[in-house]
Every structure is written in C-alpha cells, then in structure tokens.
Amino acid sequence: MSRTAHHRAAVVGTGHRAQMFTRALAERPGHRVAALCDPSPTRMAFHNRLLTEAGEPAATPWEPDRFADLLAKEDIDEVVVTTVDAAHDRYIVPALKAGCRVVTEKPMTVDAERCARILDTVRETGNTLTVAFNYRFNPVHEKVRALLAEGTIGEVLSVHFEWLLDVRHGADYFRRWHREKQNSGGLMVHKSSHHFDLVNWWLADRPQEVFGYGRLGFYGREAGERHGLRRAYDRAHGAAPAADDPFALDLAADDTLRALYLDAEQDDGYLRDRNVFDGPVTIEDDMAVLVRYTRGATMTYHLTAYSPWEGYRVMFNGSAGRLELEVEESRWQPPRIRITSGSGALHGDTAAEHAGGARLTLRPLWRPPVDVTLETAHEAHGGGDPRMLDALFGSVDGGAPADFGAEGHPTATERDGALALAVGLAANRCFETGRPVGVRELVPGVGEG
C-alpha cells in the first residue's frame, strides 16, 4: 500500500479497452487512478472525463517517454498496461523494478526477446505480474475446467478447437494497428493467446511442440481484388467508396470512437479505420495449428477471421468419454449496424444483435449423453470481465478480491502469459519455415517445471 489511503494506479495506454480498467479502478474503494500515460492528450482527456463522471479526481497526464518520472513523482504502486502489444514490456519492466504491482492486457508481449526480458525481471525482483486473460473467468470455461479436473472423461487424449471470428469482429483486426505483425505478433499471438491459455489451463499441462500453416487469404489488397471485395480508399472517414462498404468502420457515427480516435488523430496520426483490403497487412487470417503437450495430449486448432458467424467449438476426447462445447456468439452479421456499446467496442462489450446460445454435452462411454447446465452471458466477454476485475481489484462494495479456491484459480501469471505466447510464436515460426518448432527453442525454460 502507498503512503496514502489508496493504491495509486497508473493506466498506460488509453484506448477503448483501457476504459474497462479506468472505470473499474474508479468505482472500487482503495484504488485511485493517479496517472494516465499515452501519446495522445485527447485520449487521456477522455479517460479523465470517465474519472470525474465517477466522482474521482482527474489523473495527471504523462507522455510515454517520461514513464520513469511518472512512477516516482506520482508515488505509483499499481500499473495497468493496455498499450499496443509490442510496447507492453516497455512499461512492465520498469514498473516491476519500481516495486509496483503490474496487470497487463494479453498478450503479455509479442516476441521471445521481450518475453525473456519480462521473465528475467520477475525473477530478479520477485515482484508480481498478472496477465488479463479474461476468458478464464467466463463461467462456461470454468465449468469445462471443473469437469476435466474431476476426471469426468478420464485422461484427456486429444482436443479439437475451432474458433471463428465473423466478418465484423474479424475485419476489425485488419483496420487497426493489429494488421502489422511487428505491433501485434499476428492473430496467433494477439487473439489466439486467449485460446492457447485456455487449453493450457483446462489440461493443466504445458505445450511442448507446435506445427502449423497460416496464410492471408481473405483480407489484404491481393485477396480483396481476387474476390471482388476491394474498394478504392485508404481509410473510411471522408471516403465516398466507403459509404456503403460493409467492411468499413464509420468513426464519426459513434461518440466514443470519435472521441478516442477521430479527434485524437491530430495527436499521433493513428488511423483506426483503414481499408481491410488495402496494405500494408502482414498478419494471417486463416491458421491451422497442431500442438503436442508434455503428457502426450494433442490439440488441433483452427482460427478463421472471416466467418459468417462468430463462436467456437471445442471437443475433448478422453479415456472415459468426450466433452463437447459449442458457443454461438453471433449467428450472422447484417451488412450495416449501429454500434450500441457505450465504450465504442465492436465486440464483447455487449451481446451481439443475433447472439446464439451455448451447449455443453458430456458423452460418457456406454451411457446416454448428458446436457450440462450452464451459466451463460454474451456481454462483457461471456461475463468474464466483471469477475476478473473482482479478482484483481476487489468488489465495488469494498470486498476483498474474489476467492476462487486454490484448485484451478483463474488468475494468470507471467508464466501463463509466456506459455500462451510460446504457442503463438512457434506457430508463426512454422508459417515461415514449414517445420515443427519446440516451445523451448523460442522461450527457454518456459516449458519446464
């Protein structure tokens, strides 16, 4: 605890995802957002409005190059990192060295060198790093974890996991900074780290070897022209060809997106509404991966970023039966929608207009299948966000951080972040070489212990 009555927090990176943390800290007793850090004064001013609307004092805005001064002069003991993925380590490492508790958005970072730097700093300082894998806190995913841990299907021998991003959510990764692999690590790192972490957690095991293929087959200029989908504009705002393009994002039509991005372009030149069928795009949109785990189980995984519907299917084959989960997050997408999320989010914050359901089926050997009762929600990432925030910062009524029990606690550490990252990095290496990659080749020591 700092010398004041509150944990003094700094939120680093003030884009749309950071709103969740700014609001959460503002409404929880014992926490105060004392500093904001971002290249854009406009975005920081937006977050300060969130604070004052919550009855909290405005935080001091800081430029990224002065982060070390921020930590010292603001007496910070809690840091939340929500920047562009490739910059996470720039703030995690000095915050750990300063003795702060650090929470970072996933992925922990985007390459092996940055990962090693973070892990070395944790070991040297003995300090705490938490990776915000909110999917672990989804009650449906916790139910799967419990059934597998109880041995309901015996020893898990294989997993098949298919994740589908629809053409609204999937396209969004190709409009913004994620479209360049140097910023995001590609979807194998930025998006699939969620899924790789889930499987690591569900199996209570470590990935050992990875093989995969990936390509850019739908988005980008070449594919867009090949499929007759490309229209001639660089960014959507002010472009006539984008007016009726279902793949275009209208920043001016949503108050939050306009305030966070369109109005902030004067600060850093960042364009949030690029043409998904124009360059540069250096990430893949269709990826197939095979993973072998240390105890022998295998996982086949496929991510499609241009699907008509959004959701996932995951099946576990065991020595005593099979467990099947299917979740429809959106059954289809209309060509034009109005964003109804107050945070300006295109996915996850609120339920999709055409949301489907979730089904969990247990198929034991020699017995009829059983439909497992589920607690489901489509908003707030399946109900995971508020439960994660309670676990990280305590409840809004001042209660202690949520206690999930010692068995299978969903809070993720730097080791969990590294193991999920390692699968994505290995997959990216496979895409380049066409050869299997051992996890320890990329992140030494992460597959041990």
Tab-separated table of C-alpha atoms in Angstrom:
chain	number	residue	atom	x	y	z
A	1	MET	CA	0.000	0.000	0.000
A	2	SER	CA	1.211	3.504	-0.741
A	3	ARG	CA	1.531	6.188	1.899
A	4	THR	CA	-1.959	7.444	1.036
A	5	ALA	CA	-5.304	5.762	1.733
A	6	HIS	CA	-5.464	4.379	-1.786
A	7	HIS	CA	-3.431	2.210	-4.076
A	8	ARG	CA	-2.233	4.811	-6.554
A	9	ALA	CA	-2.640	3.418	-10.061
A	10	ALA	CA	-1.315	4.389	-13.462
A	11	VAL	CA	-3.198	3.339	-16.591
A	12	VAL	CA	-0.775	3.157	-19.514
A	13	GLY	CA	-2.415	3.252	-22.936
A	14	THR	CA	-5.828	4.938	-23.027
A	15	GLY	CA	-7.616	3.331	-25.975
A	16	HIS	CA	-11.051	1.718	-25.853
A	17	ARG	CA	-10.046	-1.421	-23.880
A	18	ALA	CA	-8.445	0.713	-21.163
A	19	GLN	CA	-11.868	2.180	-20.347
A	20	MET	CA	-12.771	-1.007	-18.512
A	21	PHE	CA	-9.809	-0.637	-16.157
A	22	THR	CA	-10.225	3.110	-15.660
A	23	ARG	CA	-13.870	2.640	-14.696
A	24	ALA	CA	-13.142	-0.418	-12.544
A	25	LEU	CA	-10.456	1.342	-10.507
A	26	ALA	CA	-12.596	4.474	-10.161
A	27	GLU	CA	-15.533	2.591	-8.688
A	28	ARG	CA	-13.571	0.395	-6.274
A	29	PRO	CA	-12.661	1.661	-2.797
A	30	GLY	CA	-8.950	1.555	-2.052
A	31	HIS	CA	-7.868	2.358	-5.616
A	32	ARG	CA	-7.259	5.671	-7.319
A	33	VAL	CA	-6.163	6.367	-10.885
A	34	ALA	CA	-3.445	8.916	-10.178
A	35	ALA	CA	-1.786	8.996	-13.605
A	36	LEU	CA	-2.546	8.343	-17.257
A	37	CYS	CA	0.156	7.694	-19.843
A	38	ASP	CA	-0.408	7.892	-23.597
A	39	PRO	CA	0.997	9.710	-26.665
A	40	SER	CA	-2.423	11.369	-27.117
A	41	PRO	CA	-3.590	14.183	-24.799
A	42	THR	CA	-7.040	13.803	-26.392
A	43	ARG	CA	-7.400	10.180	-25.304
A	44	MET	CA	-6.121	10.944	-21.815
A	45	ALA	CA	-8.662	13.772	-21.543
A	46	PHE	CA	-11.397	11.290	-22.465
A	47	HIS	CA	-10.323	8.980	-19.627
A	48	ASN	CA	-10.184	11.888	-17.217
A	49	ARG	CA	-13.812	12.602	-18.084
A	50	LEU	CA	-14.587	8.992	-17.134
A	51	LEU	CA	-12.919	9.571	-13.769
A	52	THR	CA	-14.671	12.837	-12.984
A	53	GLU	CA	-18.027	11.385	-14.045
A	54	ALA	CA	-17.396	8.642	-11.469
A	55	GLY	CA	-16.762	11.245	-8.771
A	56	GLU	CA	-12.990	10.757	-8.788
A	57	PRO	CA	-10.323	13.445	-9.230
A	58	ALA	CA	-8.727	13.780	-12.642
A	59	ALA	CA	-5.441	11.923	-13.112
A	60	THR	CA	-2.217	13.587	-14.166
A	61	PRO	CA	-1.459	13.043	-17.886
A	62	TRP	CA	2.064	11.885	-18.793
A	63	GLU	CA	3.951	11.320	-22.010
A	64	PRO	CA	5.331	7.786	-22.565
A	65	ASP	CA	8.943	8.972	-22.613
A	66	ARG	CA	8.540	10.169	-19.022
A	67	PHE	CA	7.203	6.913	-17.591
A	68	ALA	CA	10.064	6.547	-15.083
A	69	ASP	CA	9.320	10.048	-13.756
A	70	LEU	CA	5.631	9.160	-13.570
A	71	LEU	CA	6.333	6.175	-11.323
A	72	ALA	CA	8.478	8.188	-8.937
A	73	LYS	CA	6.667	11.515	-8.794
A	74	GLU	CA	3.130	10.096	-8.614
A	75	ASP	CA	4.019	7.548	-5.898
A	76	ILE	CA	2.563	4.742	-8.049
A	77	ASP	CA	2.196	1.247	-6.638
A	78	GLU	CA	-0.193	-0.243	-9.237
A	79	VAL	CA	0.251	-0.183	-13.035
A	80	VAL	CA	-2.221	-1.357	-15.691
A	81	VAL	CA	-0.725	-1.765	-19.180
A	82	THR	CA	-3.124	-1.559	-22.152
A	83	THR	CA	-0.849	-0.206	-24.893
A	84	VAL	CA	-0.093	-1.580	-28.342
A	85	ASP	CA	1.083	-5.145	-27.644
A	86	ALA	CA	4.662	-4.592	-28.824
A	87	ALA	CA	5.112	-1.846	-26.213
A	88	HIS	CA	3.960	-3.843	-23.156
A	89	ASP	CA	7.466	-4.685	-21.951
A	90	ARG	CA	8.497	-1.024	-22.156
A	91	TYR	CA	6.236	-0.391	-19.156
A	92	ILE	CA	6.067	-3.793	-17.446
A	93	VAL	CA	9.811	-3.999	-16.816
A	94	PRO	CA	10.380	-0.578	-15.184
A	95	ALA	CA	7.150	-0.904	-13.190
A	96	LEU	CA	8.276	-4.265	-11.782
A	97	LYS	CA	11.695	-2.821	-10.949
A	98	ALA	CA	9.995	0.064	-9.144
A	99	GLY	CA	8.150	-2.423	-6.927
A	100	CYS	CA	4.714	-1.907	-8.470
A	101	ARG	CA	2.041	-4.494	-8.834
A	102	VAL	CA	1.528	-4.846	-12.609
A	103	VAL	CA	-1.512	-6.008	-14.582
A	104	THR	CA	-1.083	-6.251	-18.353
A	105	GLU	CA	-3.589	-6.879	-21.070
A	106	LYS	CA	-2.983	-10.006	-23.098
A	107	PRO	CA	-0.810	-10.937	-24.842
A	108	MET	CA	1.986	-10.382	-22.353
A	109	THR	CA	4.241	-9.334	-25.251
A	110	VAL	CA	4.880	-10.208	-28.910
A	111	ASP	CA	8.259	-11.935	-29.255
A	112	ALA	CA	10.721	-14.211	-27.485
A	113	GLU	CA	13.241	-11.494	-26.628
A	114	ARG	CA	10.683	-9.283	-24.911
A	115	CYS	CA	9.228	-12.325	-23.135
A	116	ALA	CA	12.648	-13.295	-21.770
A	117	ARG	CA	13.198	-9.732	-20.565
A	118	ILE	CA	9.924	-9.762	-18.639
A	119	LEU	CA	10.539	-13.211	-17.113
A	120	ASP	CA	14.076	-12.217	-16.095
A	121	THR	CA	12.740	-9.084	-14.401
A	122	VAL	CA	10.110	-11.043	-12.468
A	123	ARG	CA	12.787	-13.434	-11.217
A	124	GLU	CA	15.183	-10.616	-10.323
A	125	THR	CA	12.629	-8.509	-8.468
A	126	GLY	CA	10.351	-11.171	-7.014
A	127	ASN	CA	7.519	-8.859	-7.979
A	128	THR	CA	4.021	-9.674	-9.262
A	129	LEU	CA	2.785	-9.697	-12.862
A	130	THR	CA	-0.759	-10.624	-13.810
A	131	VAL	CA	-1.923	-11.189	-17.402
A	132	ALA	CA	-5.572	-10.254	-18.004
A	133	PHE	CA	-6.814	-13.488	-19.579
A	134	ASN	CA	-10.488	-12.699	-19.023
A	135	TYR	CA	-11.676	-15.838	-20.862
A	136	ARG	CA	-10.589	-17.890	-17.842
A	137	PHE	CA	-13.262	-16.114	-15.786
A	138	ASN	CA	-16.129	-16.968	-18.135
A	139	PRO	CA	-18.369	-19.323	-16.080
A	140	VAL	CA	-18.736	-21.664	-19.076
A	141	HIS	CA	-14.965	-22.061	-19.317
A	142	GLU	CA	-14.689	-22.602	-15.573
A	143	LYS	CA	-17.309	-25.367	-15.841
A	144	VAL	CA	-15.241	-27.094	-18.536
A	145	ARG	CA	-12.157	-26.811	-16.314
A	146	ALA	CA	-14.011	-28.348	-13.365
A	147	LEU	CA	-15.397	-31.288	-15.373
A	148	LEU	CA	-11.982	-32.121	-16.807
A	149	ALA	CA	-10.268	-31.789	-13.413
A	150	GLU	CA	-12.844	-34.140	-11.891
A	151	GLY	CA	-11.896	-36.817	-14.432
A	152	THR	CA	-15.360	-36.863	-15.987
A	153	ILE	CA	-13.968	-38.120	-19.300
A	154	GLY	CA	-10.885	-39.782	-17.812
A	155	GLU	CA	-7.469	-38.948	-19.225
A	156	VAL	CA	-7.720	-36.291	-21.933
A	157	LEU	CA	-6.034	-37.679	-25.038
A	158	SER	CA	-6.831	-35.049	-27.678
A	159	VAL	CA	-8.514	-31.690	-28.180
A	160	HIS	CA	-10.100	-30.191	-31.294
A	161	PHE	CA	-10.627	-26.424	-31.112
A	162	GLU	CA	-12.188	-24.272	-33.850
A	163	TRP	CA	-12.566	-20.521	-33.351
A	164	LEU	CA	-14.490	-18.371	-35.828
A	165	LEU	CA	-14.339	-14.571	-35.972
A	166	ASP	CA	-17.194	-13.129	-38.001
A	167	VAL	CA	-16.698	-10.554	-40.748
A	168	ARG	CA	-17.378	-7.670	-38.356
A	169	HIS	CA	-15.122	-8.657	-35.472
A	170	GLY	CA	-12.515	-10.387	-37.616
A	171	ALA	CA	-12.278	-7.484	-40.034
A	172	ASP	CA	-11.544	-5.095	-37.189
A	173	TYR	CA	-8.077	-6.592	-36.688
A	174	PHE	CA	-7.297	-5.622	-40.270
A	175	ARG	CA	-8.371	-1.964	-39.869
A	176	ARG	CA	-6.127	-1.030	-36.962
A	177	TRP	CA	-2.567	-1.460	-35.647
A	178	HIS	CA	-3.041	-5.227	-35.235
A	179	ARG	CA	-2.719	-5.665	-39.017
A	180	GLU	CA	1.069	-5.275	-38.775
A	181	LYS	CA	2.751	-8.255	-37.126
A	182	GLN	CA	5.522	-6.120	-35.634
A	183	ASN	CA	2.849	-4.446	-33.477
A	184	SER	CA	0.641	-7.396	-32.507
A	185	GLY	CA	2.505	-10.627	-33.250
A	186	GLY	CA	-0.381	-11.514	-35.591
A	187	LEU	CA	-3.611	-13.222	-34.573
A	188	MET	CA	-1.676	-16.269	-33.329
A	189	VAL	CA	-0.289	-14.029	-30.586
A	190	HIS	CA	-2.871	-11.286	-30.110
A	191	LYS	CA	-6.133	-13.244	-30.372
A	192	SER	CA	-5.212	-16.911	-30.060
A	193	SER	CA	-3.243	-16.349	-26.864
A	194	HIS	CA	-6.691	-16.403	-25.221
A	195	HIS	CA	-7.373	-19.837	-26.651
A	196	PHE	CA	-3.932	-21.328	-26.106
A	197	ASP	CA	-4.059	-20.163	-22.500
A	198	LEU	CA	-7.482	-21.757	-22.040
A	199	VAL	CA	-6.244	-25.138	-23.280
A	200	ASN	CA	-3.095	-24.942	-21.133
A	201	TRP	CA	-5.328	-24.167	-18.145
A	202	TRP	CA	-8.002	-26.729	-18.988
A	203	LEU	CA	-5.428	-29.506	-19.363
A	204	ALA	CA	-3.190	-28.263	-16.530
A	205	ASP	CA	-0.338	-29.045	-18.909
A	206	ARG	CA	2.390	-27.343	-20.931
A	207	PRO	CA	2.764	-27.157	-24.725
A	208	GLN	CA	5.866	-28.924	-25.986
A	209	GLU	CA	5.875	-28.860	-29.799
A	210	VAL	CA	3.926	-26.930	-32.437
A	211	PHE	CA	3.324	-27.268	-36.178
A	212	GLY	CA	1.076	-25.166	-38.377
A	213	TYR	CA	0.189	-23.389	-41.573
A	214	GLY	CA	-1.138	-19.856	-41.963
A	215	ARG	CA	-1.989	-17.518	-44.815
A	216	LEU	CA	-3.592	-14.196	-45.688
A	217	GLY	CA	-6.374	-15.444	-47.927
A	218	PHE	CA	-9.330	-13.087	-47.408
A	219	TYR	CA	-8.146	-9.628	-46.298
A	220	GLY	CA	-5.409	-7.505	-47.842
A	221	ARG	CA	-5.233	-5.932	-51.292
A	222	GLU	CA	-4.413	-9.019	-53.347
A	223	ALA	CA	-7.156	-11.217	-51.861
A	224	GLY	CA	-9.665	-8.367	-51.886
A	225	GLU	CA	-9.124	-7.830	-55.594
A	226	ARG	CA	-9.194	-11.579	-56.291
A	227	HIS	CA	-12.573	-11.942	-54.569
A	228	GLY	CA	-14.025	-8.697	-55.928
A	229	LEU	CA	-14.369	-7.154	-52.458
A	230	ARG	CA	-11.851	-4.319	-52.576
A	231	ARG	CA	-12.933	-0.690	-52.922
A	232	ALA	CA	-10.508	2.118	-53.652
A	233	TYR	CA	-9.943	4.059	-50.436
A	234	ASP	CA	-7.188	4.180	-47.828
A	235	ARG	CA	-9.310	4.934	-44.772
A	236	ALA	CA	-13.080	5.085	-44.402
A	237	HIS	CA	-13.599	8.568	-42.942
A	238	GLY	CA	-14.464	11.021	-45.692
A	239	ALA	CA	-14.149	8.421	-48.470
A	240	ALA	CA	-17.149	8.112	-50.807
A	241	PRO	CA	-16.391	4.469	-51.795
A	242	ALA	CA	-16.576	3.519	-48.097
A	243	ALA	CA	-20.063	4.948	-47.550
A	244	ASP	CA	-21.894	1.676	-48.231
A	245	ASP	CA	-18.980	-0.745	-47.760
A	246	PRO	CA	-19.981	-3.317	-45.101
A	247	PHE	CA	-16.297	-3.731	-44.222
A	248	ALA	CA	-15.828	-0.022	-43.439
A	249	LEU	CA	-15.939	1.490	-39.943
A	250	ASP	CA	-17.643	4.877	-39.511
A	251	LEU	CA	-15.759	6.502	-36.626
A	252	ALA	CA	-17.904	9.631	-36.721
A	253	ALA	CA	-21.105	7.642	-36.112
A	254	ASP	CA	-20.147	6.639	-32.555
A	255	ASP	CA	-19.422	9.239	-29.864
A	256	THR	CA	-16.770	7.148	-28.119
A	257	LEU	CA	-14.915	6.087	-31.259
A	258	ARG	CA	-14.942	9.670	-32.477
A	259	ALA	CA	-13.581	10.991	-29.175
A	260	LEU	CA	-10.907	8.307	-28.733
A	261	TYR	CA	-9.667	8.057	-32.299
A	262	LEU	CA	-11.002	10.530	-34.865
A	263	ASP	CA	-10.488	13.539	-32.600
A	264	ALA	CA	-7.093	12.177	-31.482
A	265	GLU	CA	-5.595	11.851	-34.966
A	266	GLN	CA	-4.105	15.323	-34.576
A	267	ASP	CA	-2.006	13.992	-31.660
A	268	ASP	CA	-0.308	10.925	-33.102
A	269	GLY	CA	-1.647	10.369	-36.626
A	270	TYR	CA	-3.112	6.947	-35.753
A	271	LEU	CA	-5.863	5.863	-38.177
A	272	ARG	CA	-8.425	3.474	-36.665
A	273	ASP	CA	-10.482	2.920	-39.846
A	274	ARG	CA	-8.108	1.628	-42.516
A	275	ASN	CA	-9.362	-0.300	-45.548
A	276	VAL	CA	-9.169	-4.006	-44.711
A	277	PHE	CA	-8.496	-4.736	-48.385
A	278	ASP	CA	-5.512	-2.426	-48.684
A	279	GLY	CA	-1.932	-2.526	-47.419
A	280	PRO	CA	0.156	-2.946	-45.502
A	281	VAL	CA	-1.245	-6.140	-43.952
A	282	THR	CA	1.389	-8.542	-42.630
A	283	ILE	CA	-0.734	-10.873	-40.488
A	284	GLU	CA	-2.641	-14.037	-41.436
A	285	ASP	CA	-6.422	-14.522	-41.460
A	286	ASP	CA	-6.620	-18.346	-41.749
A	287	MET	CA	-4.455	-20.521	-39.485
A	288	ALA	CA	-4.246	-24.239	-38.714
A	289	VAL	CA	-2.103	-25.450	-35.800
A	290	LEU	CA	-1.190	-28.786	-34.203
A	291	VAL	CA	0.162	-28.771	-30.631
A	292	ARG	CA	1.619	-31.635	-28.579
A	293	TYR	CA	1.590	-31.348	-24.776
A	294	THR	CA	4.096	-32.750	-22.301
A	295	ARG	CA	1.796	-35.523	-21.056
A	296	GLY	CA	1.023	-36.669	-24.611
A	297	ALA	CA	-2.285	-34.998	-25.470
A	298	THR	CA	-2.550	-33.254	-28.834
A	299	MET	CA	-4.625	-30.266	-29.944
A	300	THR	CA	-5.772	-29.401	-33.451
A	301	TYR	CA	-6.680	-25.707	-33.656
A	302	HIS	CA	-8.092	-23.566	-36.454
A	303	LEU	CA	-8.760	-19.822	-36.447
A	304	THR	CA	-10.845	-18.267	-39.231
A	305	ALA	CA	-11.092	-14.462	-39.225
A	306	TYR	CA	-13.737	-14.025	-41.977
A	307	SER	CA	-16.654	-16.246	-40.960
A	308	PRO	CA	-20.398	-15.520	-41.459
A	309	TRP	CA	-20.954	-16.388	-37.780
A	310	GLU	CA	-18.874	-15.992	-34.655
A	311	GLY	CA	-18.188	-18.514	-31.945
A	312	TYR	CA	-16.246	-21.659	-31.219
A	313	ARG	CA	-16.360	-25.385	-30.887
A	314	VAL	CA	-14.020	-27.301	-28.615
A	315	MET	CA	-14.098	-31.064	-28.116
A	316	PHE	CA	-12.106	-33.151	-25.643
A	317	ASN	CA	-11.605	-36.869	-26.271
A	318	GLY	CA	-10.811	-38.871	-23.152
A	319	SER	CA	-10.322	-42.405	-21.944
A	320	ALA	CA	-13.839	-42.388	-20.427
A	321	GLY	CA	-15.767	-40.314	-22.950
A	322	ARG	CA	-15.979	-36.988	-24.739
A	323	LEU	CA	-16.839	-33.401	-23.725
A	324	GLU	CA	-18.207	-31.028	-26.397
A	325	LEU	CA	-18.689	-27.264	-26.093
A	326	GLU	CA	-20.275	-25.086	-28.782
A	327	VAL	CA	-20.861	-21.345	-28.343
A	328	GLU	CA	-22.603	-19.094	-30.892
A	329	GLU	CA	-21.653	-15.508	-30.071
A	330	SER	CA	-23.333	-14.203	-33.224
A	331	ARG	CA	-25.348	-16.363	-35.619
A	332	TRP	CA	-24.839	-13.898	-38.511
A	333	GLN	CA	-23.972	-10.268	-39.175
A	334	PRO	CA	-26.039	-7.756	-41.160
A	335	PRO	CA	-24.052	-5.546	-43.556
A	336	ARG	CA	-24.588	-2.318	-41.587
A	337	ILE	CA	-25.061	-1.925	-37.849
A	338	ARG	CA	-25.187	0.858	-35.301
A	339	ILE	CA	-22.659	0.414	-32.500
A	340	THR	CA	-24.632	0.232	-29.269
A	341	SER	CA	-21.722	-0.256	-26.877
A	342	GLY	CA	-21.089	2.781	-24.694
A	343	SER	CA	-17.366	2.021	-24.847
A	344	GLY	CA	-17.273	2.038	-28.652
A	345	ALA	CA	-16.329	-1.654	-28.709
A	346	LEU	CA	-17.305	-3.681	-31.759
A	347	HIS	CA	-17.369	-6.996	-29.940
A	348	GLY	CA	-17.550	-8.457	-26.455
A	349	ASP	CA	-18.795	-5.433	-24.516
A	350	THR	CA	-22.460	-6.033	-25.317
A	351	ALA	CA	-24.302	-9.036	-26.677
A	352	ALA	CA	-24.428	-9.281	-30.465
A	353	GLU	CA	-27.805	-8.497	-32.033
A	354	HIS	CA	-28.058	-12.051	-33.351
A	355	ALA	CA	-26.404	-13.882	-30.468
A	356	GLY	CA	-26.964	-17.617	-30.258
A	357	GLY	CA	-26.561	-19.994	-27.350
A	358	ALA	CA	-24.056	-22.243	-25.619
A	359	ARG	CA	-24.228	-26.032	-25.347
A	360	LEU	CA	-22.021	-28.296	-23.259
A	361	THR	CA	-22.519	-32.012	-23.802
A	362	LEU	CA	-20.925	-34.835	-21.861
A	363	ARG	CA	-20.793	-38.119	-23.785
A	364	PRO	CA	-19.599	-40.877	-21.439
A	365	LEU	CA	-18.723	-44.330	-22.742
A	366	TRP	CA	-21.634	-46.809	-22.690
A	367	ARG	CA	-24.152	-44.240	-21.375
A	368	PRO	CA	-26.508	-41.685	-22.957
A	369	PRO	CA	-25.173	-38.141	-23.455
A	370	VAL	CA	-25.816	-35.532	-20.776
A	371	ASP	CA	-26.598	-31.844	-21.450
A	372	VAL	CA	-24.703	-29.872	-18.808
A	373	THR	CA	-26.479	-26.856	-17.299
A	374	LEU	CA	-24.584	-23.637	-17.992
A	375	GLU	CA	-24.492	-20.113	-16.611
A	376	THR	CA	-24.170	-18.045	-19.789
A	377	ALA	CA	-23.864	-14.405	-20.793
A	378	HIS	CA	-22.873	-12.779	-24.078
A	379	GLU	CA	-21.966	-9.321	-22.810
A	380	ALA	CA	-18.711	-8.458	-21.013
A	381	HIS	CA	-16.900	-11.321	-22.762
A	382	GLY	CA	-19.230	-14.019	-21.507
A	383	GLY	CA	-19.391	-12.490	-18.029
A	384	GLY	CA	-15.643	-12.865	-17.650
A	385	ASP	CA	-14.739	-9.170	-17.404
A	386	PRO	CA	-16.545	-8.274	-14.147
A	387	ARG	CA	-15.432	-11.490	-12.449
A	388	MET	CA	-11.827	-10.862	-13.492
A	389	LEU	CA	-11.983	-7.289	-12.194
A	390	ASP	CA	-13.331	-8.507	-8.851
A	391	ALA	CA	-10.471	-10.996	-8.649
A	392	LEU	CA	-7.875	-8.341	-9.486
A	393	PHE	CA	-9.099	-5.334	-7.543
A	394	GLY	CA	-11.811	-6.456	-5.124
A	395	SER	CA	-15.531	-5.836	-5.441
A	396	VAL	CA	-17.212	-2.467	-5.928
A	397	ASP	CA	-18.647	-2.657	-2.396
A	398	GLY	CA	-15.153	-2.801	-0.927
A	399	GLY	CA	-14.879	-6.556	-0.527
A	400	ALA	CA	-11.584	-8.396	-0.868
A	401	PRO	CA	-10.514	-9.817	-4.245
A	402	ALA	CA	-12.700	-12.760	-5.229
A	403	ASP	CA	-11.589	-16.148	-3.919
A	404	PHE	CA	-11.999	-18.962	-6.428
A	405	GLY	CA	-10.251	-21.526	-4.254
A	406	ALA	CA	-6.760	-22.930	-4.694
A	407	GLU	CA	-7.747	-25.519	-7.302
A	408	GLY	CA	-7.626	-24.066	-10.788
A	409	HIS	CA	-7.671	-20.367	-9.743
A	410	PRO	CA	-8.240	-18.449	-12.974
A	411	THR	CA	-5.847	-15.542	-12.359
A	412	ALA	CA	-2.960	-15.833	-14.842
A	413	THR	CA	0.698	-15.171	-14.035
A	414	GLU	CA	3.676	-14.234	-16.187
A	415	ARG	CA	4.384	-17.956	-16.636
A	416	ASP	CA	0.882	-18.483	-18.023
A	417	GLY	CA	1.381	-15.493	-20.300
A	418	ALA	CA	4.667	-16.931	-21.560
A	419	LEU	CA	3.215	-20.407	-22.210
A	420	ALA	CA	0.314	-18.996	-24.249
A	421	LEU	CA	2.686	-16.701	-26.126
A	422	ALA	CA	5.070	-19.559	-26.861
A	423	VAL	CA	2.427	-21.472	-28.836
A	424	GLY	CA	1.652	-18.413	-30.959
A	425	LEU	CA	5.312	-17.633	-31.568
A	426	ALA	CA	6.018	-21.239	-32.520
A	427	ALA	CA	3.063	-21.219	-34.919
A	428	ASN	CA	4.381	-18.037	-36.551
A	429	ARG	CA	7.784	-19.680	-36.963
A	430	CYS	CA	6.129	-22.704	-38.581
A	431	PHE	CA	4.316	-20.449	-41.054
A	432	GLU	CA	7.733	-19.173	-42.166
A	433	THR	CA	9.709	-22.437	-42.190
A	434	GLY	CA	7.171	-25.232	-42.721
A	435	ARG	CA	8.849	-27.169	-39.890
A	436	PRO	CA	7.743	-28.199	-36.356
A	437	VAL	CA	9.011	-25.950	-33.562
A	438	GLY	CA	9.767	-26.898	-29.973
A	439	VAL	CA	8.461	-24.420	-27.427
A	440	ARG	CA	11.785	-24.280	-25.587
A	441	GLU	CA	13.539	-23.285	-28.819
A	442	LEU	CA	11.770	-19.933	-28.659
A	443	VAL	CA	11.242	-19.358	-24.940
A	444	PRO	CA	13.878	-21.343	-23.000
A	445	GLY	CA	12.735	-22.580	-19.613
A	446	VAL	CA	9.054	-21.770	-20.109
A	447	GLY	CA	8.134	-25.402	-20.797
A	448	GLU	CA	9.836	-26.678	-17.652
A	449	GLY	CA	8.742	-27.023	-14.046
